[in-house]
């Protein structure tokens, strides 16, 4: 019943906008969902729907939350085997230079980023193995960059849609792979035949996070366990026409596999609050994800080429408050979902 009612409310809100927010919450669950809906606005609707309605009853988000949320080594290995290369017409996207020193190398669905420093490139997330050549390597060349300059590959979490390219970049360019310690453990249990291969352990990030400095650029890596036990999120500076812009990067999203594991829900919420604070402290005005459905990276990337009028901001610069609203959606949806999962247990 809850699911049905809240779903109707959620989709109703898309039509009615703020009108529904005046309704009195019928329960604590609804109060948190209303808070998430208000924070999401029109900017973060996919994050809101996928998070607020996952984990209770049958999977409602496309593809099912559990398929991408489970952290168990067996499941990770199964995912690593991955699908065969899908039809290119369904995923290929041209690469784009987003900021002076940040480049988007994603497919239409999943993002990979190159951060250019004075001493080489940092790749933030890879993608499925089949995207390494056409998107990352060919993309770098198209944008005038050299894959041989890749020094680090930072993996937000060990799921195949973000990490299958890591082993190839490590092998071909001697890039150092950076991953959360628990996600290294699950990665190293994959069979050698896993899609993309298995990287060798380089840099392992513990619960206190780390600062990764290459040349003139430092990426602050924040451990945000939840989506997987070793999920990492980041805060880092980029340049927009010479000016400083701070970016917050959310490393893991879905909660579909949490079930009734209260500690895991709490850990996830604490992690979102932690990265939200790091983003606020740094003055982050850009929110990035590794899925275009959450940060609209593919859409915004194509807007880079559109002339900016006087007073118009960069398409990715949303403002500090908007960055905080993103994490509020994650926190409030997870809180609602935990309550719902617990209620379903009684
Ligand atoms: Zn994942």
mmCIF file of C-alpha atoms and ligand atoms in Angstrom:
data_model
loop_
_atom_site.group_PDB
_atom_site.id
_atom_site.type_symbol
_atom_site.label_atom_id
_atom_site.label_comp_id
_atom_site.label_asym_id
_atom_site.label_seq_id
_atom_site.Cartn_x
_atom_site.Cartn_y
_atom_site.Cartn_z
ATOM 1 C CA UNK A 1 0.000 0.000 0.000
ATOM 2 C CA UNK A 2 2.735 2.382 0.947
ATOM 3 C CA UNK A 3 4.536 1.763 -2.260
ATOM 4 C CA UNK A 4 1.454 2.299 -4.337
ATOM 5 C CA UNK A 5 0.456 5.480 -2.583
ATOM 6 C CA UNK A 6 3.901 7.002 -2.579
ATOM 7 C CA UNK A 7 4.455 6.101 -6.178
ATOM 8 C CA UNK A 8 1.267 7.851 -7.121
ATOM 9 C CA UNK A 9 2.383 10.825 -5.067
ATOM 10 C CA UNK A 10 5.779 10.796 -6.685
ATOM 11 C CA UNK A 11 4.560 10.737 -10.214
ATOM 12 C CA UNK A 12 1.729 13.078 -9.345
ATOM 13 C CA UNK A 13 4.269 15.569 -8.140
ATOM 14 C CA UNK A 14 5.971 15.489 -11.464
ATOM 15 C CA UNK A 15 2.722 16.745 -12.924
ATOM 16 C CA UNK A 16 1.544 18.989 -10.161
ATOM 17 C CA UNK A 17 4.835 20.382 -8.983
ATOM 18 C CA UNK A 18 4.799 21.898 -5.537
ATOM 19 C CA UNK A 19 1.045 21.579 -5.070
ATOM 20 C CA UNK A 20 1.331 18.199 -3.378
ATOM 21 C CA UNK A 21 3.989 19.298 -0.943
ATOM 22 C CA UNK A 22 1.271 21.012 1.057
ATOM 23 C CA UNK A 23 -0.292 17.629 1.849
ATOM 24 C CA UNK A 24 0.047 16.425 5.409
ATOM 25 C CA UNK A 25 2.388 13.405 5.516
ATOM 26 C CA UNK A 26 0.524 10.209 6.268
ATOM 27 C CA UNK A 27 3.524 8.644 7.954
ATOM 28 C CA UNK A 28 7.194 9.064 8.706
ATOM 29 C CA UNK A 29 7.962 7.342 5.440
ATOM 30 C CA UNK A 30 5.927 9.855 3.534
ATOM 31 C CA UNK A 31 7.548 12.727 5.420
ATOM 32 C CA UNK A 32 10.987 11.615 4.279
ATOM 33 C CA UNK A 33 9.801 10.999 0.734
ATOM 34 C CA UNK A 34 8.229 14.453 0.676
ATOM 35 C CA UNK A 35 11.509 15.937 1.864
ATOM 36 C CA UNK A 36 13.367 14.046 -0.836
ATOM 37 C CA UNK A 37 10.874 15.117 -3.483
ATOM 38 C CA UNK A 38 11.203 18.740 -2.478
ATOM 39 C CA UNK A 39 14.995 18.511 -2.558
ATOM 40 C CA UNK A 40 14.965 16.755 -5.919
ATOM 41 C CA UNK A 41 12.758 19.255 -7.677
ATOM 42 C CA UNK A 42 13.047 18.801 -11.398
ATOM 43 C CA UNK A 43 16.838 18.477 -11.260
ATOM 44 C CA UNK A 44 17.204 15.070 -9.641
ATOM 45 C CA UNK A 45 14.031 13.201 -10.497
ATOM 46 C CA UNK A 46 15.742 9.970 -11.553
ATOM 47 C CA UNK A 47 17.796 9.853 -8.379
ATOM 48 C CA UNK A 48 14.637 10.470 -6.384
ATOM 49 C CA UNK A 49 12.536 7.812 -8.100
ATOM 50 C CA UNK A 50 15.260 5.164 -8.200
ATOM 51 C CA UNK A 51 16.233 5.672 -4.569
ATOM 52 C CA UNK A 52 12.934 6.425 -2.887
ATOM 53 C CA UNK A 53 11.183 3.443 -4.446
ATOM 54 C CA UNK A 54 13.900 0.803 -4.345
ATOM 55 C CA UNK A 55 14.267 -1.803 -1.668
ATOM 56 C CA UNK A 56 10.587 -2.258 -0.857
ATOM 57 C CA UNK A 57 8.764 -5.014 -2.645
ATOM 58 C CA UNK A 58 9.581 -5.841 -6.255
ATOM 59 C CA UNK A 59 12.239 -3.727 -7.942
ATOM 60 C CA UNK A 60 10.620 -0.651 -9.384
ATOM 61 C CA UNK A 61 13.594 1.108 -10.867
ATOM 62 C CA UNK A 62 14.575 0.022 -14.318
ATOM 63 C CA UNK A 63 16.672 -3.105 -14.251
ATOM 64 C CA UNK A 64 16.015 -3.665 -10.563
ATOM 65 C CA UNK A 65 17.989 -2.177 -7.722
ATOM 66 C CA UNK A 66 19.337 -5.465 -6.454
ATOM 67 C CA UNK A 67 21.122 -6.198 -9.693
ATOM 68 C CA UNK A 68 23.444 -3.277 -9.149
ATOM 69 C CA UNK A 69 23.365 -2.922 -5.409
ATOM 70 C CA UNK A 70 24.694 -6.206 -4.073
ATOM 71 C CA UNK A 71 28.259 -6.064 -2.770
ATOM 72 C CA UNK A 72 28.914 -9.774 -2.359
ATOM 73 C CA UNK A 73 32.011 -11.088 -4.130
ATOM 74 C CA UNK A 74 29.990 -13.694 -5.970
ATOM 75 C CA UNK A 75 27.570 -11.156 -7.300
ATOM 76 C CA UNK A 76 30.371 -8.800 -8.252
ATOM 77 C CA UNK A 77 32.129 -11.562 -10.133
ATOM 78 C CA UNK A 78 28.919 -12.441 -11.923
ATOM 79 C CA UNK A 79 28.462 -8.846 -12.954
ATOM 80 C CA UNK A 80 32.075 -8.627 -13.993
ATOM 81 C CA UNK A 81 31.408 -11.285 -16.596
ATOM 82 C CA UNK A 82 29.067 -8.653 -18.017
ATOM 83 C CA UNK A 83 27.033 -8.593 -21.158
ATOM 84 C CA UNK A 84 28.471 -8.805 -24.634
ATOM 85 C CA UNK A 85 29.030 -5.473 -26.338
ATOM 86 C CA UNK A 86 25.599 -4.029 -26.947
ATOM 87 C CA UNK A 87 24.595 -2.278 -30.139
ATOM 88 C CA UNK A 88 26.777 0.825 -30.439
ATOM 89 C CA UNK A 89 23.789 2.851 -31.577
ATOM 90 C CA UNK A 90 22.363 2.411 -28.084
ATOM 91 C CA UNK A 91 25.289 3.798 -26.115
ATOM 92 C CA UNK A 92 28.003 5.587 -28.083
ATOM 93 C CA UNK A 93 28.568 9.227 -27.178
ATOM 94 C CA UNK A 94 31.241 11.589 -28.434
ATOM 95 C CA UNK A 95 33.791 12.796 -25.875
ATOM 96 C CA UNK A 96 33.597 16.366 -24.590
ATOM 97 C CA UNK A 97 35.898 18.817 -22.862
ATOM 98 C CA UNK A 98 33.703 19.960 -19.983
ATOM 99 C CA UNK A 99 35.951 22.291 -18.032
ATOM 100 C CA UNK A 100 39.415 23.606 -18.907
ATOM 101 C CA UNK A 101 40.940 20.471 -17.373
ATOM 102 C CA UNK A 102 38.041 17.990 -17.058
ATOM 103 C CA UNK A 103 36.954 15.762 -19.929
ATOM 104 C CA UNK A 104 33.898 13.535 -20.248
ATOM 105 C CA UNK A 105 34.526 10.122 -21.790
ATOM 106 C CA UNK A 106 31.188 8.482 -21.114
ATOM 107 C CA UNK A 107 28.622 6.461 -22.913
ATOM 108 C CA UNK A 108 25.108 7.838 -22.889
ATOM 109 C CA UNK A 109 24.479 5.845 -19.715
ATOM 110 C CA UNK A 110 27.738 5.659 -17.741
ATOM 111 C CA UNK A 111 30.400 8.275 -17.204
ATOM 112 C CA UNK A 112 34.155 8.162 -17.160
ATOM 113 C CA UNK A 113 36.123 11.366 -16.627
ATOM 114 C CA UNK A 114 39.666 12.519 -17.262
ATOM 115 C CA UNK A 115 41.113 15.162 -14.942
ATOM 116 C CA UNK A 116 44.170 16.766 -16.525
ATOM 117 C CA UNK A 117 46.898 17.910 -14.171
ATOM 118 C CA UNK A 118 50.365 19.386 -14.698
ATOM 119 C CA UNK A 119 51.821 15.883 -14.292
ATOM 120 C CA UNK A 120 49.368 13.757 -16.238
ATOM 121 C CA UNK A 121 45.843 12.405 -16.227
ATOM 122 C CA UNK A 122 43.611 11.013 -13.511
ATOM 123 C CA UNK A 123 40.782 8.845 -14.834
ATOM 124 C CA UNK A 124 37.707 8.883 -12.595
ATOM 125 C CA UNK A 125 35.800 5.635 -13.119
ATOM 126 C CA UNK A 126 36.033 3.540 -16.234
ATOM 127 C CA UNK A 127 33.021 1.779 -17.664
ATOM 128 C CA UNK A 128 32.232 -1.646 -19.077
ATOM 129 C CA UNK A 129 35.248 -3.266 -20.729
ATOM 130 C CA UNK A 130 33.743 -2.819 -24.181
ATOM 131 C CA UNK A 131 33.807 0.968 -23.723
ATOM 132 C CA UNK A 132 37.505 1.295 -22.867
ATOM 133 C CA UNK A 133 38.760 1.612 -26.426
ATOM 134 C CA UNK A 134 35.941 3.557 -28.122
ATOM 135 C CA UNK A 135 35.156 5.939 -25.280
ATOM 136 C CA UNK A 136 38.199 6.318 -23.030
ATOM 137 C CA UNK A 137 41.175 5.725 -25.313
ATOM 138 C CA UNK A 138 39.744 7.010 -28.588
ATOM 139 C CA UNK A 139 38.002 9.796 -26.656
ATOM 140 C CA UNK A 140 41.251 11.029 -25.142
ATOM 141 C CA UNK A 141 42.889 11.101 -28.561
ATOM 142 C CA UNK A 142 39.940 12.931 -30.097
ATOM 143 C CA UNK A 143 40.295 15.594 -27.405
ATOM 144 C CA UNK A 144 44.024 15.936 -27.969
ATOM 145 C CA UNK A 145 45.138 13.975 -24.938
ATOM 146 C CA UNK A 146 47.514 11.020 -24.756
ATOM 147 C CA UNK A 147 46.450 7.823 -22.958
ATOM 148 C CA UNK A 148 50.113 7.291 -22.071
ATOM 149 C CA UNK A 149 49.719 10.229 -19.670
ATOM 150 C CA UNK A 150 47.214 8.309 -17.519
ATOM 151 C CA UNK A 151 48.814 8.111 -14.075
ATOM 152 C CA UNK A 152 45.884 7.118 -11.873
ATOM 153 C CA UNK A 153 42.562 5.359 -12.331
ATOM 154 C CA UNK A 154 40.251 6.031 -9.401
ATOM 155 C CA UNK A 155 37.331 3.620 -9.106
ATOM 156 C CA UNK A 156 34.296 4.812 -7.159
ATOM 157 C CA UNK A 157 33.127 1.273 -6.537
ATOM 158 C CA UNK A 158 33.732 -2.243 -7.783
ATOM 159 C CA UNK A 159 30.792 -2.851 -10.069
ATOM 160 C CA UNK A 160 31.343 -3.759 -13.686
ATOM 161 C CA UNK A 161 29.699 -0.664 -15.112
ATOM 162 C CA UNK A 162 32.423 1.447 -13.487
ATOM 163 C CA UNK A 163 35.528 -0.690 -13.116
ATOM 164 C CA UNK A 164 35.924 -3.086 -16.023
ATOM 165 C CA UNK A 165 38.347 -0.755 -17.782
ATOM 166 C CA UNK A 166 40.732 -0.451 -14.843
ATOM 167 C CA UNK A 167 42.844 -3.539 -15.535
ATOM 168 C CA UNK A 168 43.500 -2.599 -19.153
ATOM 169 C CA UNK A 169 44.567 0.955 -18.268
ATOM 170 C CA UNK A 170 46.827 -0.442 -15.553
ATOM 171 C CA UNK A 171 48.353 -3.013 -17.875
ATOM 172 C CA UNK A 172 48.861 -0.798 -20.922
ATOM 173 C CA UNK A 173 49.863 2.491 -19.292
ATOM 174 C CA UNK A 174 51.136 1.465 -15.849
ATOM 175 C CA UNK A 175 48.390 3.574 -14.301
ATOM 176 C CA UNK A 176 47.940 3.130 -10.564
ATOM 177 C CA UNK A 177 44.459 1.894 -9.663
ATOM 178 C CA UNK A 178 42.866 3.472 -6.587
ATOM 179 C CA UNK A 179 39.936 1.717 -4.913
ATOM 180 C CA UNK A 180 38.257 1.407 -1.528
ATOM 181 C CA UNK A 181 39.811 -1.361 0.545
ATOM 182 C CA UNK A 182 36.692 -3.574 0.790
ATOM 183 C CA UNK A 183 36.088 -3.267 -2.952
ATOM 184 C CA UNK A 184 39.626 -4.419 -3.650
ATOM 185 C CA UNK A 185 38.811 -7.552 -1.687
ATOM 186 C CA UNK A 186 35.793 -8.374 -3.841
ATOM 187 C CA UNK A 187 37.614 -7.401 -7.040
ATOM 188 C CA UNK A 188 40.550 -9.690 -6.343
ATOM 189 C CA UNK A 189 38.157 -12.617 -5.957
ATOM 190 C CA UNK A 190 36.993 -12.306 -9.541
ATOM 191 C CA UNK A 191 38.077 -15.002 -11.957
ATOM 192 C CA UNK A 192 40.869 -14.108 -14.367
ATOM 193 C CA UNK A 193 38.322 -14.500 -17.160
ATOM 194 C CA UNK A 194 36.175 -11.651 -15.815
ATOM 195 C CA UNK A 195 35.316 -9.003 -18.403
ATOM 196 C CA UNK A 196 38.193 -6.556 -18.647
ATOM 197 C CA UNK A 197 40.425 -8.723 -16.498
ATOM 198 C CA UNK A 198 41.362 -8.249 -12.863
ATOM 199 C CA UNK A 199 43.591 -5.328 -11.817
ATOM 200 C CA UNK A 200 46.493 -5.770 -9.451
ATOM 201 C CA UNK A 201 46.090 -4.042 -6.109
ATOM 202 C CA UNK A 202 47.798 -0.652 -6.116
ATOM 203 C CA UNK A 203 46.331 1.963 -3.790
ATOM 204 C CA UNK A 204 43.765 0.931 -1.222
ATOM 205 C CA UNK A 205 41.645 3.622 0.450
ATOM 206 C CA UNK A 206 40.554 3.045 4.026
ATOM 207 C CA UNK A 207 37.701 4.582 6.022
ATOM 208 C CA UNK A 208 39.563 7.860 6.540
ATOM 209 C CA UNK A 209 39.849 8.527 2.809
ATOM 210 C CA UNK A 210 42.923 10.134 1.288
ATOM 211 C CA UNK A 211 44.183 13.040 -0.731
ATOM 212 C CA UNK A 212 45.477 12.068 -4.151
ATOM 213 C CA UNK A 213 47.818 14.703 -5.536
ATOM 214 C CA UNK A 214 49.175 14.689 -9.064
ATOM 215 C CA UNK A 215 51.110 17.773 -10.099
ATOM 216 C CA UNK A 216 49.026 20.872 -9.445
ATOM 217 C CA UNK A 217 45.793 19.049 -8.605
ATOM 218 C CA UNK A 218 44.561 17.294 -5.474
ATOM 219 C CA UNK A 219 41.516 15.026 -5.400
ATOM 220 C CA UNK A 220 40.058 14.634 -1.922
ATOM 221 C CA UNK A 221 38.798 11.064 -1.742
ATOM 222 C CA UNK A 222 36.076 10.478 0.841
ATOM 223 C CA UNK A 223 35.158 6.943 1.894
ATOM 224 C CA UNK A 224 31.375 6.697 1.518
ATOM 225 C CA UNK A 225 30.492 3.058 2.227
ATOM 226 C CA UNK A 226 26.934 2.052 1.460
ATOM 227 C CA UNK A 227 26.244 1.234 -2.155
ATOM 228 C CA UNK A 228 29.254 -1.064 -1.787
ATOM 229 C CA UNK A 229 31.412 -1.405 1.344
ATOM 230 C CA UNK A 230 34.286 0.387 -0.370
ATOM 231 C CA UNK A 231 32.441 3.119 -2.270
ATOM 232 C CA UNK A 232 34.454 6.320 -2.724
ATOM 233 C CA UNK A 233 33.238 9.836 -3.454
ATOM 234 C CA UNK A 234 35.379 12.850 -4.302
ATOM 235 C CA UNK A 235 35.790 16.565 -4.076
ATOM 236 C CA UNK A 236 38.200 18.209 -6.503
ATOM 237 C CA UNK A 237 38.902 21.543 -8.196
ATOM 238 C CA UNK A 238 38.584 22.268 -11.891
ATOM 239 C CA UNK A 239 39.031 25.416 -13.957
ATOM 240 C CA UNK A 240 36.305 27.141 -15.943
ATOM 241 C CA UNK A 241 37.849 29.682 -18.305
ATOM 242 C CA UNK A 242 40.607 30.085 -15.768
ATOM 243 C CA UNK A 243 38.336 30.472 -12.738
ATOM 244 C CA UNK A 244 38.189 27.995 -9.884
ATOM 245 C CA UNK A 245 35.219 25.641 -9.607
ATOM 246 C CA UNK A 246 34.830 22.888 -7.015
ATOM 247 C CA UNK A 247 33.246 19.579 -7.960
ATOM 248 C CA UNK A 248 31.541 17.008 -5.734
ATOM 249 C CA UNK A 249 31.369 13.499 -7.168
ATOM 250 C CA UNK A 250 28.891 10.975 -5.782
ATOM 251 C CA UNK A 251 30.415 7.518 -6.123
ATOM 252 C CA UNK A 252 27.529 5.126 -5.462
ATOM 253 C CA UNK A 253 23.786 5.530 -5.534
ATOM 254 C CA UNK A 254 21.382 2.606 -5.342
ATOM 255 C CA UNK A 255 20.276 0.901 -2.134
ATOM 256 C CA UNK A 256 18.187 -1.897 -3.630
ATOM 257 C CA UNK A 257 20.115 -4.731 -1.993
ATOM 258 C CA UNK A 258 20.080 -3.404 1.568
ATOM 259 C CA UNK A 259 16.910 -5.217 2.636
ATOM 260 C CA UNK A 260 16.465 -5.168 6.408
ATOM 261 C CA UNK A 261 20.134 -4.532 7.172
ATOM 262 C CA UNK A 262 19.608 -1.475 9.380
ATOM 263 C CA UNK A 263 23.330 -0.923 9.911
ATOM 264 C CA UNK A 264 23.887 -0.723 6.193
ATOM 265 C CA UNK A 265 21.140 1.844 5.722
ATOM 266 C CA UNK A 266 22.609 3.887 8.565
ATOM 267 C CA UNK A 267 26.094 3.618 7.089
ATOM 268 C CA UNK A 268 24.814 4.836 3.731
ATOM 269 C CA UNK A 269 23.063 7.817 5.275
ATOM 270 C CA UNK A 270 26.138 8.700 7.335
ATOM 271 C CA UNK A 271 28.249 8.520 4.184
ATOM 272 C CA UNK A 272 25.995 10.919 2.301
ATOM 273 C CA UNK A 273 26.163 13.367 5.180
ATOM 274 C CA UNK A 274 29.932 13.042 5.189
ATOM 275 C CA UNK A 275 30.401 13.785 1.490
ATOM 276 C CA UNK A 276 27.761 16.532 1.675
ATOM 277 C CA UNK A 277 29.784 18.223 4.404
ATOM 278 C CA UNK A 278 33.023 17.812 2.484
ATOM 279 C CA UNK A 279 31.327 19.341 -0.543
ATOM 280 C CA UNK A 280 29.958 22.238 1.492
ATOM 281 C CA UNK A 281 33.293 22.873 3.207
ATOM 282 C CA UNK A 282 35.017 22.989 -0.171
ATOM 283 C CA UNK A 283 32.351 25.204 -1.721
ATOM 284 C CA UNK A 284 31.388 22.654 -4.370
ATOM 285 C CA UNK A 285 28.967 24.006 -6.964
ATOM 286 C CA UNK A 286 29.027 21.041 -9.369
ATOM 287 C CA UNK A 287 27.534 17.616 -8.656
ATOM 288 C CA UNK A 288 28.749 14.707 -10.733
ATOM 289 C CA UNK A 289 27.773 11.064 -10.688
ATOM 290 C CA UNK A 290 28.888 8.056 -12.684
ATOM 291 C CA UNK A 291 25.434 7.569 -14.230
ATOM 292 C CA UNK A 292 24.052 10.152 -16.650
ATOM 293 C CA UNK A 293 20.550 9.500 -15.426
ATOM 294 C CA UNK A 294 21.549 11.050 -12.093
ATOM 295 C CA UNK A 295 23.639 14.068 -13.113
ATOM 296 C CA UNK A 296 22.456 14.505 -16.718
ATOM 297 C CA UNK A 297 26.094 14.460 -17.805
ATOM 298 C CA UNK A 298 25.350 13.377 -21.356
ATOM 299 C CA UNK A 299 22.788 16.131 -21.871
ATOM 300 C CA UNK A 300 24.881 18.809 -20.201
ATOM 301 C CA UNK A 301 28.027 17.750 -22.066
ATOM 302 C CA UNK A 302 26.387 18.582 -25.358
ATOM 303 C CA UNK A 303 25.374 21.997 -24.017
ATOM 304 C CA UNK A 304 29.032 22.880 -23.544
ATOM 305 C CA UNK A 305 29.197 23.803 -27.209
ATOM 306 C CA UNK A 306 26.324 26.271 -26.931
ATOM 307 C CA UNK A 307 27.348 29.904 -26.642
ATOM 308 C CA UNK A 308 27.022 31.239 -23.115
ATOM 309 C CA UNK A 309 25.381 34.635 -22.920
ATOM 310 C CA UNK A 310 26.566 37.208 -20.430
ATOM 311 C CA UNK A 311 25.428 36.157 -16.985
ATOM 312 C CA UNK A 312 24.817 32.542 -17.967
ATOM 313 C CA UNK A 313 26.745 29.971 -16.014
ATOM 314 C CA UNK A 314 28.483 26.820 -17.133
ATOM 315 C CA UNK A 315 25.912 24.043 -17.746
ATOM 316 C CA UNK A 316 27.426 21.890 -14.996
ATOM 317 C CA UNK A 317 27.593 24.646 -12.382
ATOM 318 C CA UNK A 318 24.433 24.220 -10.322
ATOM 319 C CA UNK A 319 25.416 26.142 -7.198
ATOM 320 C CA UNK A 320 26.277 25.083 -3.680
ATOM 321 C CA UNK A 321 22.649 24.723 -2.590
ATOM 322 C CA UNK A 322 21.840 22.450 -5.518
ATOM 323 C CA UNK A 323 24.790 20.220 -4.659
ATOM 324 C CA UNK A 324 23.488 19.911 -1.110
ATOM 325 C CA UNK A 325 19.985 19.118 -2.403
ATOM 326 C CA UNK A 326 21.399 16.148 -4.289
ATOM 327 C CA UNK A 327 22.725 14.609 -1.101
ATOM 328 C CA UNK A 328 19.490 15.451 0.699
ATOM 329 C CA UNK A 329 17.637 13.338 -1.859
ATOM 330 C CA UNK A 330 19.967 10.426 -1.145
ATOM 331 C CA UNK A 331 19.714 10.824 2.626
ATOM 332 C CA UNK A 332 15.944 11.269 2.778
ATOM 333 C CA UNK A 333 15.174 8.461 0.330
ATOM 334 C CA UNK A 334 17.450 6.071 2.203
ATOM 335 C CA UNK A 335 15.823 7.028 5.493
ATOM 336 C CA UNK A 336 12.366 6.442 4.023
ATOM 337 C CA UNK A 337 13.405 3.150 2.470
ATOM 338 C CA UNK A 338 14.923 1.923 5.711
ATOM 339 C CA UNK A 339 11.700 2.691 7.585
ATOM 340 C CA UNK A 340 9.683 0.929 4.914
ATOM 341 C CA UNK A 341 11.929 -2.114 4.887
ATOM 342 C CA UNK A 342 11.708 -2.337 8.643
ATOM 343 C CA UNK A 343 7.934 -1.920 8.601
ATOM 344 C CA UNK A 344 7.597 -4.688 6.048
ATOM 345 C CA UNK A 345 9.481 -6.976 8.416
ATOM 346 C CA UNK A 346 7.022 -6.545 11.280
HETATM 347 ZN ZN1 LIG B 1 27.120 0.025 -8.516
#
